[in-house]
CSV table of C-alpha atoms in Angstrom, one decimal:
chain,number,residue,atom,x,y,z
A,1,MET,CA,70.1,130.1,98.2
A,2,PHE,CA,73.5,129.2,96.6
A,3,SER,CA,73.7,126.5,93.9
A,4,PHE,CA,75.8,123.4,94.7
A,5,LYS,CA,78.5,124.8,92.5
A,6,GLU,CA,78.6,128.2,94.1
A,7,ARG,CA,78.5,126.6,97.6
A,8,ILE,CA,81.5,124.4,96.9
A,9,ARG,CA,83.4,127.2,95.2
A,10,ARG,CA,82.9,129.6,98.2
A,11,GLU,CA,83.9,126.9,100.7
A,12,LEU,CA,87.1,126.0,98.8
A,13,LEU,CA,88.1,129.7,98.6
A,14,LYS,CA,88.2,129.7,102.4
A,15,ALA,CA,91.1,127.2,102.0
A,16,GLY,CA,92.8,129.2,99.3
A,17,ILE,CA,91.6,126.7,96.6
A,18,THR,CA,90.2,127.9,93.3
A,19,VAL,CA,88.0,125.9,90.9
A,20,ASN,CA,89.9,125.7,87.6
A,21,GLY,CA,92.7,127.8,89.0
A,22,ASN,CA,96.4,127.7,88.1
A,23,LYS,CA,97.9,126.8,91.5
A,24,PRO,CA,99.1,123.2,92.0
A,25,TRP,CA,96.5,122.7,94.7
A,26,ASP,CA,93.6,124.1,92.7
A,27,ILE,CA,91.1,121.6,91.2
A,28,GLN,CA,90.3,121.2,87.5
A,29,VAL,CA,86.7,120.2,87.0
A,30,HIS,CA,85.8,117.9,84.1
A,31,ASN,CA,82.2,117.1,85.1
A,32,GLU,CA,80.1,119.7,86.9
A,33,ARG,CA,77.8,117.0,88.4
A,34,LEU,CA,80.5,116.6,91.0
A,35,TYR,CA,79.2,119.6,93.0
A,36,GLY,CA,76.0,117.9,93.9
A,37,ARG,CA,77.7,114.6,94.7
A,38,ILE,CA,80.0,116.4,97.1
A,39,VAL,CA,77.2,118.3,98.9
A,40,LEU,CA,74.9,115.3,99.2
A,41,ARG,CA,77.5,112.6,99.8
A,42,GLY,CA,80.4,114.4,101.5
A,43,SER,CA,83.8,112.6,101.5
A,44,ILE,CA,82.4,109.7,99.6
A,45,GLY,CA,81.2,112.0,96.9
A,46,LEU,CA,84.5,113.8,96.8
A,47,GLY,CA,86.6,110.6,96.6
A,48,GLU,CA,84.4,108.8,94.2
A,49,THR,CA,84.2,111.7,91.7
A,50,TYR,CA,88.0,111.8,91.8
A,51,MET,CA,88.2,108.0,91.2
A,52,ASP,CA,85.8,108.5,88.2
A,53,SER,CA,88.0,111.3,86.7
A,54,TRP,CA,85.4,114.0,87.2
A,55,TRP,CA,88.1,116.3,88.6
A,56,ASP,CA,91.9,116.5,88.9
A,57,CYS,CA,94.5,118.2,91.0
A,58,GLN,CA,98.2,118.5,90.4
A,59,ARG,CA,99.0,118.3,94.1
A,60,LEU,CA,96.4,116.3,96.0
A,61,ASP,CA,98.5,116.3,99.1
A,62,GLU,CA,98.5,120.2,99.2
A,63,PHE,CA,94.8,120.3,98.3
A,64,PHE,CA,94.0,118.2,101.4
A,65,PHE,CA,96.5,120.0,103.6
A,66,ARG,CA,94.6,123.3,102.9
A,67,LEU,CA,91.2,121.8,103.1
A,68,LEU,CA,91.9,120.2,106.5
A,69,ARG,CA,93.9,123.0,107.9
A,70,VAL,CA,90.9,125.2,107.9
A,71,ARG,CA,88.6,122.3,109.0
A,72,LEU,CA,86.2,122.4,106.1
A,73,HIS,CA,85.6,118.7,106.7
A,74,VAL,CA,84.1,119.7,110.1
A,75,SER,CA,81.9,122.5,109.0
A,76,ASN,CA,80.6,120.7,105.9
A,77,LYS,CA,79.2,117.3,106.6
A,78,ALA,CA,76.8,115.4,104.3
A,79,VAL,CA,73.4,114.2,105.6
A,80,GLY,CA,74.4,110.5,105.2
A,81,GLN,CA,77.5,111.0,107.3
A,82,GLY,CA,75.5,111.4,110.5
A,83,LEU,CA,73.6,108.2,109.8
A,84,PHE,CA,76.9,106.4,109.2
A,85,HIS,CA,78.2,107.4,112.6
A,86,PHE,CA,74.8,106.7,114.3
A,87,LEU,CA,74.8,103.1,113.0
A,88,SER,CA,78.5,102.7,114.0
A,89,ASN,CA,77.5,103.7,117.5
A,90,ILE,CA,74.8,101.0,117.6
A,91,PHE,CA,76.7,98.0,116.2
A,92,ASN,CA,80.1,96.6,117.0
A,93,ARG,CA,81.7,96.8,113.6
A,94,GLN,CA,84.9,95.0,114.7
A,95,THR,CA,83.7,91.7,116.0
A,96,VAL,CA,85.9,88.6,115.6
A,97,GLU,CA,84.0,87.8,112.4
A,98,ARG,CA,84.0,91.3,110.9
A,99,SER,CA,87.6,91.9,111.9
A,100,LEU,CA,88.6,89.6,108.9
A,101,GLU,CA,87.1,92.1,106.4
A,102,VAL,CA,90.0,94.6,106.5
A,103,GLY,CA,92.5,91.7,106.0
A,104,GLU,CA,90.6,90.4,102.9
A,105,ARG,CA,89.8,93.8,101.4
A,106,HIS,CA,93.0,95.7,102.1
A,107,TYR,CA,96.0,93.7,103.3
A,108,ASP,CA,95.2,90.9,100.9
A,109,LEU,CA,95.1,93.2,97.8
A,110,GLY,CA,98.3,91.7,96.6
A,111,ASN,CA,101.9,91.3,98.0
A,112,ASP,CA,103.2,92.7,94.7
A,113,LEU,CA,101.5,96.0,95.4
A,114,TYR,CA,103.0,96.3,98.9
A,115,LYS,CA,106.5,95.1,97.8
A,116,ALA,CA,106.5,97.9,95.2
A,117,MET,CA,105.3,100.5,97.6
A,118,LEU,CA,106.8,99.9,101.0
A,119,GLY,CA,110.5,99.7,100.7
A,120,THR,CA,113.1,97.0,101.5
A,121,ARG,CA,111.7,95.8,104.8
A,122,MET,CA,108.0,96.1,103.9
A,123,VAL,CA,107.0,98.2,106.8
A,124,TYR,CA,103.4,99.5,106.5
A,125,THR,CA,103.6,102.1,109.3
A,126,CYS,CA,105.1,105.5,109.9
A,127,GLY,CA,108.9,105.7,109.6
A,128,TYR,CA,111.1,107.7,112.1
A,129,TRP,CA,112.8,110.4,110.1
A,130,LYS,CA,114.8,112.2,112.8
A,131,ASP,CA,118.2,111.2,111.3
A,132,ALA,CA,117.0,109.4,108.2
A,133,LYS,CA,117.8,110.4,104.6
A,134,ASN,CA,115.3,108.0,102.9
A,135,LEU,CA,112.4,105.7,103.5
A,136,ASP,CA,114.5,102.5,104.2
A,137,GLU,CA,116.6,104.4,106.8
A,138,ALA,CA,113.5,105.8,108.4
A,139,GLN,CA,111.9,102.4,108.7
A,140,GLU,CA,115.0,100.8,110.2
A,141,ALA,CA,115.2,103.7,112.6
A,142,LYS,CA,111.6,103.2,113.7
A,143,LEU,CA,112.1,99.4,114.2
A,144,ASP,CA,115.2,100.0,116.2
A,145,LEU,CA,113.4,102.8,118.2
A,146,ILE,CA,110.7,100.3,119.2
A,147,CYS,CA,113.3,97.6,120.2
A,148,ARG,CA,115.1,100.2,122.4
A,149,LYS,CA,111.9,101.4,124.0
A,150,LEU,CA,111.1,97.8,124.9
A,151,ASN,CA,114.6,97.3,126.3
A,152,LEU,CA,114.8,94.0,124.5
A,153,LYS,CA,117.3,91.4,125.8
A,154,PRO,CA,118.5,88.2,124.0
A,155,GLY,CA,116.1,85.4,124.6
A,156,ASP,CA,113.1,87.6,125.4
A,157,LYS,CA,109.7,86.3,124.1
A,158,VAL,CA,107.9,89.1,122.3
A,159,LEU,CA,104.3,89.2,120.9
A,160,ASP,CA,103.6,91.3,117.9
A,161,ILE,CA,99.9,92.0,117.5
A,162,GLY,CA,99.3,92.9,113.9
A,163,CYS,CA,102.6,91.8,112.6
A,164,GLY,CA,102.1,92.5,108.9
A,165,TRP,CA,104.7,90.8,106.8
A,166,GLY,CA,107.0,90.2,109.8
A,167,SER,CA,109.1,93.3,109.4
A,168,PHE,CA,109.4,93.9,113.2
A,169,ALA,CA,109.9,90.2,113.9
A,170,LYS,CA,112.7,89.9,111.4
A,171,PHE,CA,114.5,93.0,112.6
A,172,ALA,CA,114.1,92.2,116.3
A,173,THR,CA,115.3,88.6,116.0
A,174,GLU,CA,118.3,89.5,113.8
A,175,LYS,CA,119.4,92.6,115.8
A,176,TYR,CA,118.3,91.8,119.3
A,177,LYS,CA,118.3,88.0,119.4
A,178,VAL,CA,114.7,87.7,120.7
A,179,HIS,CA,111.9,85.2,119.9
A,180,VAL,CA,108.8,86.8,118.2
A,181,THR,CA,105.3,85.5,117.8
A,182,GLY,CA,103.4,87.6,115.3
A,183,ILE,CA,99.7,87.5,114.6
A,184,THR,CA,97.7,89.0,111.7
A,185,ILE,CA,94.3,88.6,110.1
A,186,SER,CA,95.7,88.7,106.5
A,187,LYS,CA,96.4,85.3,104.9
A,188,LYS,CA,98.7,86.8,102.3
A,189,GLN,CA,100.7,88.5,105.1
A,190,VAL,CA,101.1,85.2,106.9
A,191,ALA,CA,102.3,83.5,103.7
A,192,LEU,CA,104.9,86.1,102.8
A,193,GLY,CA,105.8,86.8,106.4
A,194,LYS,CA,106.7,83.1,106.9
A,195,GLU,CA,108.9,83.2,103.8
A,196,LEU,CA,110.7,86.4,104.8
A,197,THR,CA,111.4,85.2,108.4
A,198,LYS,CA,112.4,81.6,107.4
A,199,GLY,CA,115.2,80.2,109.6
A,200,LEU,CA,114.6,82.8,112.3
A,201,PRO,CA,113.0,82.3,115.8
A,202,VAL,CA,109.7,83.7,114.5
A,203,GLU,CA,106.3,82.3,114.4
A,204,ILE,CA,103.6,84.0,112.4
A,205,LYS,CA,100.0,83.0,112.9
A,206,PHE,CA,96.6,83.8,111.3
A,207,LEU,CA,94.9,84.9,114.5
A,208,ASP,CA,92.6,87.5,116.0
A,209,TYR,CA,94.0,89.2,119.1
A,210,ARG,CA,91.1,87.9,121.2
A,211,ASN,CA,92.4,84.3,120.7
A,212,ILE,CA,96.0,84.8,121.8
A,213,GLU,CA,97.6,82.1,124.0
A,214,GLY,CA,100.6,82.3,126.2
A,215,VAL,CA,102.5,84.9,128.3
A,216,PHE,CA,105.2,87.2,126.9
A,217,ASP,CA,108.1,89.3,128.2
A,218,HIS,CA,107.0,92.2,126.0
A,219,ILE,CA,104.2,93.0,123.6
A,220,VAL,CA,104.2,95.4,120.7
A,221,SER,CA,101.4,96.5,118.4
A,222,VAL,CA,102.3,98.7,115.5
A,223,GLY,CA,99.6,100.2,113.3
A,224,MET,CA,96.9,97.6,114.3
A,225,PHE,CA,95.0,99.5,117.0
A,226,GLU,CA,93.2,101.5,114.3
A,227,HIS,CA,91.3,98.3,113.4
A,228,VAL,CA,90.2,97.5,116.9
A,229,GLY,CA,87.2,99.8,117.1
A,230,TYR,CA,86.2,102.0,120.0
A,231,LYS,CA,83.8,99.4,121.4
A,232,ASN,CA,86.7,97.0,121.8
A,233,TYR,CA,89.5,99.3,123.1
A,234,ARG,CA,89.0,98.1,126.7
A,235,THR,CA,88.9,94.5,125.6
A,236,PHE,CA,92.1,94.9,123.7
A,237,MET,CA,93.9,96.3,126.7
A,238,GLU,CA,92.6,93.5,128.9
A,239,VAL,CA,93.9,90.9,126.5
A,240,VAL,CA,97.3,92.6,126.3
A,241,SER,CA,97.5,92.7,130.1
A,242,LYS,CA,96.5,89.0,130.4
A,243,HIS,CA,99.3,87.9,128.2
A,244,LEU,CA,102.0,90.3,129.4
A,245,LYS,CA,104.4,89.4,132.3
A,246,ASP,CA,104.0,91.6,135.3
A,247,ASP,CA,107.3,93.4,134.7
A,248,GLY,CA,106.9,93.5,130.9
A,249,LEU,CA,106.6,96.5,128.6
A,250,PHE,CA,103.8,97.1,126.1
A,251,LEU,CA,104.4,99.5,123.2
A,252,LEU,CA,101.4,100.7,121.3
A,253,HIS,CA,102.1,102.5,118.0
A,254,THR,CA,98.9,104.0,116.6
A,255,ILE,CA,97.5,106.8,114.5
A,256,GLY,CA,95.6,109.3,116.8
A,257,ALA,CA,92.7,111.7,116.3
A,258,ASN,CA,92.2,115.2,117.7
A,259,PHE,CA,88.5,114.8,118.2
A,260,SER,CA,86.6,111.8,119.6
A,261,SER,CA,84.8,109.8,116.9
A,262,ILE,CA,83.2,106.3,116.7
A,263,ALA,CA,84.1,105.6,113.0
A,264,THR,CA,86.6,106.7,110.4
A,265,ASP,CA,85.9,108.9,107.4
A,266,PRO,CA,83.2,107.3,105.2
A,267,TRP,CA,85.2,107.2,102.0
A,268,THR,CA,88.2,105.6,103.8
A,269,ASP,CA,85.8,103.1,105.5
A,270,LYS,CA,84.3,102.1,102.1
A,271,TYR,CA,87.4,101.9,100.0
A,272,ILE,CA,90.5,101.6,102.2
A,273,PHE,CA,90.1,100.4,105.8
A,274,PRO,CA,86.7,99.0,106.4
A,275,ASN,CA,85.4,99.1,110.0
A,276,GLY,CA,88.4,101.3,111.1
A,277,SER,CA,88.4,103.8,114.0
A,278,VAL,CA,91.2,106.2,115.0
A,279,PRO,CA,91.4,106.7,118.8
A,280,THR,CA,91.8,109.9,120.8
A,281,ILE,CA,93.9,110.5,123.9
A,282,SER,CA,90.8,110.3,126.0
A,283,GLN,CA,89.6,107.0,124.5
A,284,VAL,CA,93.1,105.5,125.0
A,285,GLY,CA,93.1,106.8,128.6
A,286,LYS,CA,89.7,105.3,129.4
A,287,ALA,CA,90.7,102.0,127.9
A,288,ILE,CA,93.9,101.6,130.0
A,289,GLU,CA,92.5,103.0,133.3
A,290,ASP,CA,93.3,100.6,136.2
A,291,ILE,CA,95.1,98.3,133.7
A,292,PHE,CA,98.3,100.1,132.6
A,293,VAL,CA,100.5,103.0,133.7
A,294,VAL,CA,101.7,105.3,130.9
A,295,GLU,CA,105.5,105.4,131.0
A,296,ASP,CA,106.0,107.4,127.8
A,297,TRP,CA,103.9,109.1,125.1
A,298,HIS,CA,105.8,110.1,121.9
A,299,ASN,CA,104.2,112.0,119.1
A,300,PHE,CA,106.0,112.1,115.8
A,301,SER,CA,103.1,112.5,113.4
A,302,ALA,CA,104.9,114.9,111.0
A,303,ASP,CA,107.0,111.9,110.0
A,304,TYR,CA,103.9,110.2,108.6
A,305,ASP,CA,103.7,112.9,105.9
A,306,LYS,CA,107.2,112.0,104.7
A,307,THR,CA,106.4,108.3,104.9
A,308,LEU,CA,103.2,108.6,102.8
A,309,MET,CA,104.9,110.8,100.2
A,310,ALA,CA,107.7,108.2,99.9
A,311,TRP,CA,105.1,105.4,99.5
A,312,GLN,CA,103.3,107.4,96.8
A,313,GLU,CA,106.5,108.0,94.9
A,314,ASN,CA,107.3,104.3,95.0
A,315,PHE,CA,103.8,103.4,93.9
A,316,GLU,CA,104.0,105.9,91.0
A,317,SER,CA,107.4,104.6,89.9
A,318,HIS,CA,106.2,101.0,89.8
A,319,TRP,CA,102.8,101.7,88.2
A,320,GLY,CA,104.1,100.6,84.8
A,321,THR,CA,104.4,97.0,86.2
A,322,LEU,CA,101.4,97.1,88.5
A,323,GLN,CA,98.9,98.3,85.9
A,324,THR,CA,98.8,94.9,84.3
A,325,LYS,CA,96.9,93.7,87.4
A,326,TYR,CA,95.3,96.9,88.8
A,327,SER,CA,92.8,99.2,87.0
A,328,LYS,CA,93.1,102.9,86.3
A,329,ARG,CA,90.3,103.5,88.8
A,330,PHE,CA,92.4,101.7,91.4
A,331,TYR,CA,95.4,103.8,90.5
A,332,ARG,CA,93.4,107.0,91.2
A,333,MET,CA,91.9,105.5,94.4
A,334,TRP,CA,95.3,104.5,95.7
A,335,ASN,CA,96.9,107.9,94.9
A,336,TYR,CA,93.9,109.6,96.5
A,337,PHE,CA,94.4,107.5,99.6
A,338,LEU,CA,98.1,108.1,100.0
A,339,LEU,CA,98.1,111.8,99.2
A,340,SER,CA,95.0,112.7,101.2
A,341,PHE,CA,96.5,111.0,104.2
A,342,ALA,CA,99.8,112.9,103.7
A,343,GLY,CA,97.8,116.1,103.6
A,344,ALA,CA,96.0,115.2,106.8
A,345,PHE,CA,99.2,114.6,108.7
A,346,ARG,CA,100.7,117.7,107.3
A,347,ALA,CA,97.7,119.7,108.5
A,348,ARG,CA,98.1,118.0,111.9
A,349,ASN,CA,94.6,116.6,111.6
A,350,ASN,CA,96.0,113.2,112.4
A,351,GLN,CA,98.7,112.2,114.9
A,352,LEU,CA,101.1,109.3,115.3
A,353,TRP,CA,101.8,108.0,118.8
A,354,GLN,CA,104.1,105.5,120.4
A,355,ILE,CA,102.9,104.8,123.9
A,356,VAL,CA,104.9,102.7,126.4
A,357,LEU,CA,102.8,101.0,129.0
A,358,THR,CA,103.4,98.9,132.1
A,359,LYS,CA,101.1,97.0,134.4
A,360,GLY,CA,102.1,98.7,137.7
A,361,GLY,CA,104.7,101.3,136.8
A,362,LEU,CA,108.5,100.7,136.7
A,363,VAL,CA,110.2,101.2,140.0
A,364,GLY,CA,112.6,104.1,139.6
A,365,GLY,CA,110.8,105.2,136.4
A,366,TYR,CA,111.2,104.6,132.7
A,367,ASN,CA,114.0,106.1,130.6
A,368,SER,CA,112.4,107.7,127.6
A,369,ILE,CA,114.0,106.9,124.3
A,370,ARG,CA,113.9,109.2,121.3
C-alpha cells in the first residue's frame, strides 16, 4: 500500500505536476503532514494547507488547470466529501434564512476589498473580452451585451435579481434610459449601491428573490443563480415568471457545471461561497420546463479565466493597502480562490452561460446578439 506521500506524488504526476519540482506549476512542500490532510480531507485539506503555508506554488492557476484538466478531482474524493453531498441532498441549504449567510460572509467582507479588485464599475461577474483590451472594457462590453440582448427601450422597468453594487443598474439607466429595481442580500452592497446610483432612476433593496413585488418589462440575474440551490431552481423560475410581463425577456447569467451535483466544492463552500450550487444544463432545463422558452444560450466561459486573472492582479497590486485590515491567511485564501477558479475555467471544468428566456416564445423568433 502506498504511503499518503507516495499516493499524492503519483497522482500529481498524472497531471504533469512534480513535488518540489522546478516548473512554475510544481508545488513546493514545507510541511509533509499535508499529504495526509489532502487524502483524508480532499479539497478542504488541499486549500487549508495552502492557507497555512504548508506548501506553495508559483503559478496556482496553472497548477489547477493541469489538476482539473485530467480530472484528478473526480478520481480522488475524500471520505467526508460524500457525507457533505449526502447532507446537502437532505436539507435545503438555501432557505430564506440561510440565504443571508453568503451575503454576510462573502459580499459583506468589505467594500474596500471589492473596490480594489473589481475595476471601475465594480462588476463581480465575468467580463466579455471579445473586443476588449482590459478589464474595464470587458465589463462595459458585458453590461452592454446584456442590455442589447434584453432589447431595452427608454422607460422600460427592469428588475435585477442579485444586483451587487448596482453596476448593471447604473449602466442601463445611463445608457438605455430605463428604470431599474435591484435586489441583493448584502447590506454593504445596498449601502454602496445606493451611493453609486444616486440621482438615477434606480431603487436598490435588501430583499430575497422570494419576496419580490411588482411586474417588470424585463428581468435580469447576473451571477446570482449560483446561490439559489438545486432544491430551489424551480421556485426561482416560477418567481421570475410571476413578475415578468407576458412579452418580456429574462436574461440569466450564471456559472455552469459539466456534471450534475447538489453542492459546490467543500473548500469553496466553507471559505468562499457558503451554500452555493452550480447548475448543469439538465438542471436548468428541468427548472424552466413549461415555464420558459429558451431563445438563446451563449457560452463564453473562457472569458472568466481572463476576468479572474485581472481581478487577482488588482488584488495583488492593492495588497499593500488592504493588508492593514486583512490577514496573511486571508491573502493566501483569496489568491487561492481567484487562481483556482481561473484554472478551473481554463480547464473548461466550469462554464459561463447567458441564457435568454421568454414565457411563450417570441413570434418570428429572437435575434441572437453576440
